[in-house]
Coordinates of C-alpha atoms and ligand atoms in Angstrom, one line a residue:
Chain A
X1 CA -179.3 -27.0 9.0
X2 CA -180.0 -30.1 11.0
X3 CA -177.8 -30.8 13.9
X4 CA -176.9 -33.9 15.7
X5 CA -178.7 -34.6 18.9
X6 CA -175.6 -33.7 20.8
X7 CA -173.0 -31.7 18.9
X8 CA -169.7 -30.7 20.3
X9 CA -167.7 -28.6 17.9
X10 CA -164.1 -27.5 18.1
X11 CA -163.8 -27.4 21.8
X12 CA -160.6 -26.0 23.1
X13 CA -159.7 -25.6 26.8
X14 CA -156.5 -24.4 28.3
X15 CA -155.3 -24.5 31.9
X16 CA -152.3 -22.3 31.9
X17 CA -149.9 -24.2 29.6
X18 CA -151.9 -27.4 29.6
X19 CA -154.1 -27.9 26.5
X20 CA -156.8 -30.0 28.1
X21 CA -158.9 -30.0 25.0
X22 CA -157.4 -29.5 21.6
X23 CA -160.1 -28.7 19.1
X24 CA -162.3 -31.6 19.9
X25 CA -165.5 -32.3 17.9
X26 CA -167.9 -35.1 18.6
X27 CA -171.5 -35.8 17.5
X28 CA -173.7 -38.1 19.4
X29 CA -177.1 -39.4 18.1
X30 CA -180.1 -39.9 20.3
X31 CA -180.1 -43.2 22.1
X32 CA -176.4 -43.7 21.6
X33 CA -174.1 -44.8 24.4
X34 CA -170.6 -43.4 24.0
X35 CA -167.8 -44.4 26.3
X36 CA -164.8 -42.2 26.7
X37 CA -161.5 -43.9 27.5
X38 CA -157.9 -42.7 27.7
X39 CA -155.0 -42.2 30.0
X40 CA -155.2 -40.0 33.1
X41 CA -155.0 -36.3 32.3
X42 CA -156.0 -36.7 28.6
X43 CA -159.0 -34.5 29.0
X44 CA -161.9 -36.9 29.5
X45 CA -163.4 -35.1 32.5
X46 CA -162.8 -31.7 30.9
X47 CA -164.7 -32.8 27.8
X48 CA -167.6 -34.2 29.8
X49 CA -167.7 -31.0 31.9
X50 CA -167.8 -28.8 28.9
X51 CA -170.9 -30.6 27.6
X52 CA -173.1 -29.1 30.3
X53 CA -171.0 -25.9 30.5
X54 CA -169.8 -26.7 34.0
X55 CA -166.4 -26.0 32.7
X56 CA -166.9 -23.6 29.8
X57 CA -164.2 -24.1 27.1
X58 CA -162.1 -21.3 25.7
X59 CA -163.5 -21.9 22.3
X60 CA -166.1 -24.0 20.6
X61 CA -169.7 -24.7 21.0
X62 CA -172.1 -27.3 22.4
X63 CA -175.6 -27.9 21.0
X64 CA -178.1 -30.2 22.5
X65 CA -181.5 -31.0 20.9
X66 CA -181.1 -28.2 18.4
X67 CA -180.5 -25.6 21.0
X68 CA -177.2 -24.1 22.1
X69 CA -175.9 -25.1 25.5
X70 CA -173.0 -22.7 25.0
X71 CA -170.9 -21.2 22.4
X72 CA -167.9 -19.0 22.5
X73 CA -167.4 -16.8 19.5
X74 CA -163.9 -16.8 18.2
X75 CA -162.4 -13.5 19.3
X76 CA -158.8 -14.3 19.1
X77 CA -158.1 -15.9 22.4
X78 CA -159.9 -13.4 24.6
X79 CA -162.8 -15.2 26.3
X80 CA -166.0 -13.5 25.2
X81 CA -168.9 -14.1 27.4
X82 CA -172.1 -15.0 25.7
X83 CA -174.7 -15.7 28.4
X84 CA -177.1 -18.3 27.3
X85 CA -180.5 -17.4 28.8
X86 CA -181.5 -21.0 28.2
X87 CA -178.5 -22.5 30.0
X88 CA -180.3 -23.7 33.2
X89 CA -183.0 -25.4 31.2
X90 CA -180.5 -27.0 28.9
X91 CA -178.5 -28.2 31.9
X92 CA -181.5 -29.7 33.5
X93 CA -181.9 -31.9 30.4
X94 CA -178.5 -33.4 31.1
X95 CA -178.0 -35.5 34.2
X96 CA -174.4 -35.5 35.5
X97 CA -173.0 -38.2 37.7
X98 CA -169.7 -37.6 39.4
X99 CA -166.9 -39.9 40.4
X100 CA -167.3 -38.9 44.1
X101 CA -171.2 -38.9 44.0
X102 CA -171.6 -35.3 45.3
X103 CA -174.8 -36.3 47.1
X104 CA -175.8 -33.5 49.5
X105 CA -175.0 -34.7 53.0
X106 CA -177.3 -32.2 54.8
X107 CA -180.4 -33.5 53.1
X108 CA -182.1 -36.9 53.4
X109 CA -181.9 -39.3 50.4
X110 CA -185.5 -38.3 49.4
X111 CA -184.8 -34.6 49.7
X112 CA -181.7 -35.0 47.6
X113 CA -184.0 -36.1 44.8
X114 CA -186.9 -33.9 45.5
X115 CA -185.3 -30.4 45.7
X116 CA -184.2 -29.8 42.1
X117 CA -187.5 -31.1 40.8
X118 CA -189.3 -28.6 42.8
X119 CA -187.0 -25.7 42.1
X120 CA -186.1 -26.2 38.4
X121 CA -189.1 -28.1 37.1
X122 CA -191.6 -26.4 39.5
X123 CA -193.1 -29.8 40.4
X124 CA -195.4 -29.8 43.4
X125 CA -193.8 -31.6 46.4
X126 CA -196.2 -34.5 46.2
X127 CA -195.4 -35.2 42.6
X128 CA -191.7 -34.8 43.2
X129 CA -191.8 -37.2 46.1
X130 CA -193.7 -39.8 44.1
X131 CA -191.2 -39.6 41.3
X132 CA -188.3 -39.8 43.8
X133 CA -189.7 -42.9 45.4
X134 CA -190.3 -44.6 42.1
X135 CA -186.7 -43.8 41.0
X136 CA -185.3 -45.1 44.3
X137 CA -187.2 -48.3 43.7
X138 CA -185.7 -48.6 40.3
X139 CA -182.2 -48.2 41.5
X140 CA -182.8 -50.7 44.3
X141 CA -183.0 -48.2 47.2
X142 CA -186.7 -48.1 47.8
X143 CA -186.2 -48.7 51.5
X144 CA -183.6 -46.0 51.9
X145 CA -185.6 -42.9 51.2
X146 CA -185.4 -41.5 54.7
X147 CA -181.8 -42.3 55.3
X148 CA -179.0 -39.7 55.6
X149 CA -176.5 -40.0 52.7
X150 CA -173.7 -40.5 55.3
X151 CA -175.4 -43.8 56.3
X152 CA -175.1 -45.2 52.8
X153 CA -172.3 -47.2 51.1
X154 CA -170.5 -45.6 48.2
X155 CA -172.5 -47.7 45.7
X156 CA -175.8 -46.6 47.3
X157 CA -174.7 -43.0 47.3
X158 CA -173.9 -43.2 43.6
X159 CA -177.3 -44.8 42.9
X160 CA -178.9 -41.9 44.8
X161 CA -177.0 -39.5 42.7
X162 CA -178.1 -41.3 39.5
X163 CA -181.7 -41.2 40.7
X164 CA -181.3 -37.5 41.5
X165 CA -180.3 -36.9 37.9
X166 CA -183.0 -39.1 36.4
X167 CA -185.6 -37.2 38.4
X168 CA -185.1 -34.3 36.1
X169 CA -186.1 -36.4 33.1
X170 CA -182.8 -35.8 31.3
X171 CA -182.4 -36.7 27.7
X172 CA -178.7 -37.1 28.1
X173 CA -176.6 -38.6 30.9
X174 CA -173.0 -37.6 31.6
X175 CA -171.1 -39.9 33.8
X176 CA -167.6 -39.3 34.9
X177 CA -166.0 -42.5 36.2
X178 CA -169.1 -43.4 38.1
X179 CA -167.6 -46.5 39.6
X180 CA -164.0 -45.7 40.2
X181 CA -164.4 -44.5 43.7
X182 CA -166.2 -47.7 44.7
X183 CA -165.1 -50.9 46.3
X184 CA -165.0 -53.7 43.7
X185 CA -168.0 -55.5 45.2
X186 CA -170.2 -52.4 44.9
X187 CA -169.3 -51.7 41.3
X188 CA -171.7 -54.1 39.7
X189 CA -174.8 -52.6 41.4
X190 CA -174.1 -49.3 39.8
X191 CA -173.1 -50.7 36.4
X192 CA -176.3 -52.7 36.5
X193 CA -178.4 -49.6 36.8
X194 CA -176.5 -48.0 34.0
X195 CA -177.0 -51.0 31.7
X196 CA -180.7 -50.8 32.3
X197 CA -180.7 -47.2 31.4
X198 CA -178.8 -47.9 28.2
X199 CA -181.2 -50.7 27.3
X200 CA -184.1 -48.2 27.6
X201 CA -182.5 -46.0 25.1
X202 CA -181.0 -43.3 27.2
X203 CA -178.3 -41.3 25.5
X204 CA -175.2 -41.5 27.6
X205 CA -171.6 -40.2 27.6
X206 CA -169.6 -42.3 30.0
X207 CA -166.0 -41.8 31.1
X208 CA -164.9 -45.2 32.3
X209 CA -162.0 -47.5 32.9
X210 CA -164.3 -50.5 33.0
X211 CA -163.5 -51.8 29.5
X212 CA -165.7 -54.9 30.0
X213 CA -168.6 -52.7 30.8
X214 CA -167.8 -50.4 27.9
X215 CA -167.7 -53.3 25.5
X216 CA -171.2 -54.3 26.7
X217 CA -173.1 -51.1 26.7
X218 CA -171.3 -48.8 24.3
X219 CA -172.4 -48.2 20.8
X220 CA -169.2 -46.4 20.3
X221 CA -165.9 -46.0 22.2
X222 CA -163.9 -42.8 22.0
X223 CA -160.2 -43.0 22.8
X224 CA -158.6 -39.7 23.8
X225 CA -155.0 -38.7 24.4
X226 CA -153.5 -35.3 25.1
X227 CA -156.7 -33.5 24.6
X228 CA -157.6 -35.0 21.3
X229 CA -159.8 -37.8 20.0
X230 CA -157.3 -40.3 18.6
X231 CA -159.6 -43.1 17.6
X232 CA -163.2 -44.0 17.8
X233 CA -165.5 -46.8 16.7
X234 CA -167.7 -49.7 17.8
X235 CA -166.3 -51.6 20.8
X236 CA -165.6 -54.7 18.9
X237 CA -163.4 -52.9 16.3
X238 CA -161.8 -50.6 18.7
X239 CA -160.9 -53.0 21.5
X240 CA -160.0 -56.0 19.4
X241 CA -158.4 -54.3 16.5
X242 CA -157.0 -50.9 17.5
X243 CA -155.6 -49.1 14.5
X244 CA -153.2 -46.8 16.4
X245 CA -150.2 -47.7 18.4
X246 CA -151.3 -45.3 21.2
X247 CA -154.6 -47.1 21.7
X248 CA -152.8 -50.5 21.6
X249 CA -150.3 -49.3 24.2
X250 CA -153.2 -48.0 26.4
X251 CA -155.1 -51.3 26.2
X252 CA -151.9 -53.2 27.0
X253 CA -151.3 -51.1 30.0
X254 CA -154.9 -51.5 31.3
X255 CA -154.7 -55.3 30.8
X256 CA -151.5 -55.5 32.9
X257 CA -153.2 -53.6 35.6
X258 CA -156.4 -55.6 35.4
X259 CA -156.2 -59.0 33.7
X260 CA -159.9 -59.0 32.9
X261 CA -160.2 -55.5 31.5
X262 CA -159.1 -56.2 28.0
X263 CA -161.3 -59.2 27.5
X264 CA -164.8 -57.8 26.8
X265 CA -166.4 -61.1 26.3
X266 CA -164.8 -62.8 29.3
X267 CA -167.2 -63.4 32.1
X268 CA -166.7 -60.9 34.9
X269 CA -168.4 -59.3 37.8
X270 CA -169.7 -56.7 35.4
X271 CA -171.5 -59.2 33.2
X272 CA -173.6 -60.4 36.2
X273 CA -174.4 -57.0 37.3
X274 CA -177.6 -56.5 35.4
Chain B
X1 CA -166.6 -4.8 105.3
X2 CA -168.5 -8.1 105.3
X3 CA -170.0 -9.6 102.2
X4 CA -173.8 -9.2 102.6
X5 CA -175.7 -11.2 100.0
X6 CA -178.9 -9.4 100.7
X7 CA -177.4 -6.5 98.6
X8 CA -177.1 -8.9 95.7
X9 CA -180.7 -10.1 96.1
X10 CA -182.0 -6.5 96.4
X11 CA -180.2 -5.6 93.2
X12 CA -181.3 -8.7 91.4
X13 CA -184.6 -7.4 89.8
X14 CA -182.8 -4.5 88.2
X15 CA -179.8 -6.6 87.3
X16 CA -182.1 -9.0 85.5
X17 CA -183.6 -6.0 83.6
X18 CA -180.1 -5.0 82.6
X19 CA -179.3 -8.6 81.6
X20 CA -182.4 -8.5 79.3
X21 CA -180.9 -5.4 77.6
X22 CA -177.6 -7.1 77.3
X23 CA -179.2 -10.2 75.7
X24 CA -181.2 -8.0 73.4
X25 CA -178.3 -6.0 72.0
X26 CA -176.2 -9.2 71.7
X27 CA -178.9 -11.0 69.8
X28 CA -179.7 -8.1 67.5
X29 CA -176.0 -7.3 66.9
X30 CA -175.1 -10.9 66.3
X31 CA -178.0 -11.7 64.0
X32 CA -177.3 -8.5 62.0
X33 CA -173.6 -9.5 61.9
X34 CA -174.3 -13.0 60.7
X35 CA -176.7 -11.7 58.1
X36 CA -174.3 -9.1 56.8
X37 CA -171.4 -11.6 56.8
X38 CA -173.5 -14.1 54.9
X39 CA -174.4 -11.6 52.3
X40 CA -170.8 -10.5 52.0
X41 CA -169.5 -14.1 51.8
X42 CA -171.9 -14.9 49.0
X43 CA -171.1 -11.7 47.2
X44 CA -167.4 -12.0 47.4
X45 CA -167.6 -15.6 46.1
X46 CA -169.8 -15.0 43.1
X47 CA -168.5 -11.5 42.4
X48 CA -164.8 -11.5 43.2
X49 CA -164.3 -8.0 41.9
X50 CA -160.8 -6.9 43.0
X51 CA -161.6 -3.5 44.6
X52 CA -164.5 -5.0 46.5
X53 CA -162.2 -7.7 47.9
X54 CA -159.6 -5.2 48.8
X55 CA -162.1 -3.0 50.7
X56 CA -163.4 -6.1 52.6
X57 CA -159.8 -7.0 53.5
X58 CA -159.1 -3.6 54.8
X59 CA -162.3 -3.5 56.8
X60 CA -161.5 -6.9 58.4
X61 CA -157.9 -5.9 59.3
X62 CA -159.1 -2.5 60.8
X63 CA -161.7 -4.2 62.9
X64 CA -159.3 -6.9 64.1
X65 CA -156.4 -4.5 64.6
X66 CA -158.1 -1.9 66.7
X67 CA -159.6 -1.9 70.3
X68 CA -163.3 -2.4 70.3
X69 CA -163.7 0.4 72.8
X70 CA -162.3 2.8 70.2
X71 CA -164.6 1.5 67.5
X72 CA -167.6 2.0 69.8
X73 CA -166.6 5.6 70.6
X74 CA -165.9 6.3 67.0
X75 CA -169.3 5.2 65.9
X76 CA -171.0 6.9 68.8
X77 CA -169.2 10.3 68.3
X78 CA -168.5 10.3 64.5
X79 CA -172.0 9.6 63.2
X80 CA -173.6 12.7 64.8
X81 CA -170.8 14.8 63.3
X82 CA -171.7 13.6 59.8
X83 CA -175.3 14.4 60.5
X84 CA -176.6 10.9 61.5
X85 CA -178.2 11.2 64.8
X86 CA -178.8 7.8 66.4
X87 CA -179.1 7.1 70.1
X88 CA -176.5 5.2 72.1
X89 CA -178.5 1.9 71.8
X90 CA -178.4 2.0 68.0
X91 CA -174.8 3.1 67.9
X92 CA -173.9 0.3 70.3
X93 CA -175.7 -2.3 68.3
X94 CA -174.1 -1.0 65.1
X95 CA -170.7 -1.2 66.7
X96 CA -171.3 -4.8 67.8
X97 CA -172.5 -5.7 64.4
X98 CA -169.6 -4.1 62.5
X99 CA -167.1 -5.6 64.9
X100 CA -168.5 -9.1 65.0
X101 CA -169.1 -9.2 61.2
X102 CA -165.3 -9.1 60.6
X103 CA -164.9 -12.2 62.7
X104 CA -168.0 -14.0 61.3
X105 CA -166.6 -13.4 57.8
X106 CA -163.5 -15.3 58.7
X107 CA -165.6 -18.1 60.3
X108 CA -167.8 -18.4 57.2
X109 CA -164.7 -18.4 55.0
X110 CA -163.5 -21.4 56.8
X111 CA -166.9 -23.1 56.7
X112 CA -167.1 -22.4 52.9
X113 CA -163.7 -24.0 52.4
X114 CA -164.9 -27.2 54.0
X115 CA -167.7 -27.6 51.4
X116 CA -166.3 -29.6 48.5
X117 CA -166.6 -28.0 45.1
X118 CA -168.5 -31.0 43.8
X119 CA -171.4 -30.1 46.0
X120 CA -172.0 -26.9 44.1
X121 CA -171.2 -28.6 40.8
X122 CA -173.9 -31.1 41.4
X123 CA -176.4 -28.3 42.1
X124 CA -175.2 -26.4 39.1
X125 CA -175.5 -29.4 36.8
X126 CA -179.1 -30.0 37.9
X127 CA -179.9 -26.5 36.7
X128 CA -180.4 -24.8 40.1
X129 CA -180.0 -21.0 39.8
X130 CA -177.0 -19.6 41.6
X131 CA -178.8 -18.1 44.6
X132 CA -180.7 -21.3 45.1
X133 CA -177.4 -23.3 45.0
X134 CA -176.3 -21.1 47.9
X135 CA -179.6 -21.2 49.8
X136 CA -180.2 -24.9 49.5
X137 CA -176.8 -26.5 49.1
X138 CA -173.9 -24.4 50.2
X139 CA -175.0 -22.2 53.1
X140 CA -176.7 -25.0 55.0
X141 CA -173.5 -27.0 55.0
X142 CA -171.4 -23.9 55.8
X143 CA -173.6 -23.2 58.8
X144 CA -173.6 -26.7 60.1
X145 CA -169.8 -26.9 60.3
X146 CA -169.7 -23.3 61.6
X147 CA -171.9 -23.8 64.6
X148 CA -169.1 -24.2 67.2
X149 CA -167.2 -21.1 66.1
X150 CA -170.4 -19.1 65.7
X151 CA -171.5 -19.9 69.2
X152 CA -168.1 -18.9 70.4
X153 CA -168.5 -15.6 68.6
X154 CA -171.9 -15.1 70.1
X155 CA -170.4 -15.4 73.6
X156 CA -167.6 -13.0 72.5
X157 CA -170.2 -10.4 71.5
X158 CA -172.1 -11.0 74.7
X159 CA -168.9 -10.5 76.7
X160 CA -168.1 -7.3 74.9
X161 CA -171.4 -5.6 75.7
X162 CA -170.2 -4.1 79.0
X163 CA -168.1 -1.8 76.8
X164 CA -171.4 -0.2 75.7
X165 CA -171.9 1.1 79.2
X166 CA -169.3 3.7 78.3
X167 CA -171.7 5.2 75.8
X168 CA -174.5 5.1 78.3
X169 CA -176.4 2.0 77.1
X170 CA -178.1 0.8 80.2
X171 CA -177.2 -2.8 80.0
X172 CA -176.2 -5.1 82.8
X173 CA -172.8 -3.5 83.6
X174 CA -174.2 0.0 83.6
X175 CA -177.1 -1.0 85.8
X176 CA -174.6 -2.6 88.2
X177 CA -172.6 0.6 88.3
X178 CA -175.7 2.7 88.9
X179 CA -176.7 0.5 91.8
X180 CA -173.3 0.3 93.6
X181 CA -172.6 3.9 93.1
X182 CA -175.6 4.5 95.4
X183 CA -175.3 1.7 97.9
X184 CA -171.5 1.4 98.0
X185 CA -171.6 -2.4 97.8
X186 CA -169.8 -3.0 94.5
X187 CA -168.7 -6.6 95.4
X188 CA -172.2 -7.8 96.1
X189 CA -173.7 -6.1 93.1
X190 CA -171.0 -7.2 90.7
X191 CA -171.2 -10.7 92.0
X192 CA -174.8 -10.7 90.8
X193 CA -173.8 -9.4 87.4
X194 CA -171.0 -11.9 87.3
X195 CA -173.3 -14.8 87.8
X196 CA -175.8 -13.4 85.3
X197 CA -173.2 -13.1 82.6
X198 CA -172.0 -16.5 83.3
X199 CA -175.5 -18.0 83.1
X200 CA -176.2 -16.4 79.8
X201 CA -172.9 -17.7 78.2
X202 CA -173.3 -21.1 79.8
X203 CA -176.9 -21.5 78.5
X204 CA -175.9 -20.5 75.0
X205 CA -172.9 -22.9 74.8
X206 CA -174.9 -25.7 76.4
X207 CA -177.7 -25.1 73.9
X208 CA -175.2 -25.3 71.1
X209 CA -173.7 -28.6 72.3
X210 CA -177.2 -30.1 72.3
X211 CA -178.0 -28.7 68.9
X212 CA -174.7 -30.1 67.6
X213 CA -175.3 -33.4 69.1
X214 CA -178.7 -33.5 67.4
X215 CA -177.2 -32.6 64.1
X216 CA -174.6 -35.3 64.6
X217 CA -177.0 -37.9 65.6
X218 CA -179.0 -37.1 62.5
X219 CA -175.9 -37.4 60.3
X220 CA -173.7 -39.9 62.1
Ligands
ATP1 N1 -159.3 -26.9 37.1 C1 -158.1 -27.2 36.5 N2 -157.0 -26.4 36.7 C2 -155.8 -26.7 36.1 N3 -155.6 -27.8 35.3 C3 -156.6 -28.6 35.1 C4 -157.9 -28.4 35.7 N4 -158.7 -29.4 35.4 C5 -158.0 -30.2 34.6 N5 -156.7 -29.8 34.4 C6 -155.7 -30.4 33.6 O1 -156.2 -30.6 32.3 C7 -155.8 -31.9 31.9 C8 -157.0 -32.7 31.6 O2 -157.6 -33.0 32.8 P1 -158.9 -34.0 32.9 O3 -159.3 -34.0 34.3 O4 -159.8 -33.6 31.9 O5 -158.2 -35.4 32.6 P2 -158.9 -36.8 32.7 O6 -158.8 -37.5 31.4 O7 -160.3 -36.7 33.2 O8 -158.0 -37.6 33.7 P3 -158.4 -38.7 34.8 O9 -158.5 -40.0 34.1 O10 -157.2 -38.7 35.7 O11 -159.6 -38.2 35.5 C9 -154.9 -32.4 32.9 O12 -153.5 -32.2 32.5 C10 -155.2 -31.7 34.2 O13 -154.1 -31.6 35.0
MG2 MG1 -161.2 -37.3 35.0

């Protein structure tokens, strides 16, 4: 049986009475950029966090690159624990970028990027540092290697976090609202880095409210509501001709909040970011 | 009776020897206590097994709810009864460790609460093994925020060491007693001890202020 590059099948996650994920399945091919959109609380973060098993679901399985990340056998509700001996290595193949950066404040920018390379990939320090510096150059922070994270702006911290993930040579990037904690003028730097990544063929799963950005980089947009995937398709179809009322309402709401958000082809700060 | 400072100076060499013992038991007891508390903190977080947590809770409330002098006597007299023969020094250090550990546990609990969950999640998502997450990401941040209360706890341990005189550990207080029970000049001798205790505590808290300032300059 051949599997998709990333295969999420029948993920179900409950938090008490809340059904955060309701039997969600999604396949992603290599090199594909998928943007997840949907109203607050619909389960976008939960879905993303089950991909690298940071938040193991109550049921379902995740496969990456023909190997399991995690799977929970159906045992009638009771959570059976199957420990994946390969989990750490599978995780290292997925870079995760968080809304609030989660850069480590007690380590310098360079050390933030060096540590996991040395521990997980067993790279010698010199090699890890070379790689870290190259990545910092790429995200436009070549001169910030010896700074403390607390001395950086939000946008810079987020780019450090992206570099930290990229240092592990991931085959998949998971990004949870990477720009929503940023001041508007810092957003474009981060989106610019992500666009470059997308152009280079990185497979990405991005939760975002930046519809303009999604329209530009996404091969596919997935719209979620109440723990389910309601609609998905190429940005042009989905954003311009939504087939469900729910998506239409969601897009209307976003556009009243942000007059530029629903016009993917309108010039915006995003478009100049790259 | 007039205060004659020459008695203080005469006593000083032996007082300093006593202070060295005080410092030694404090350091050993405190380091053991921090080590033990760190291990217990990690253990109770990654392995929150109910009976284990209950036992820890009981231990902490017993230590905090009983006089330290009683704890010291208990360890000193009970251990030989159950066949473990340790000298007063070891018993004293053990008592300091077990007592202080209860307080350090609470300090570390607070420090741990101040580290955002995302810090660990970042480490976890990069594939760092659990213990490495603790060593490289969580514990350093816990200790940085815990410096002031830990230093305070160190001085508390130091100030509780005179209690060990009661089980014949020859530390600063007991040395003082030995001296003034011969020369009948308790005021002069105790003044010397008083100043030495103060200097030790003062040096430690000054040192910590400098250390903290350095860490803050580094991270400001
Ligand atoms: N750790 C948790 N404990 C309890 N409930 C949770 C937890 N995490 C998520 N939930 C609930 O699960 C549902 C889905 O949450 P999730 O964070 O995935 O939504 P989201 O789509 O990412 O929302 P947002 O756009 O606000 O980030 C919500 O109802 C949320 O309250
Ligand atoms: Mg979310």
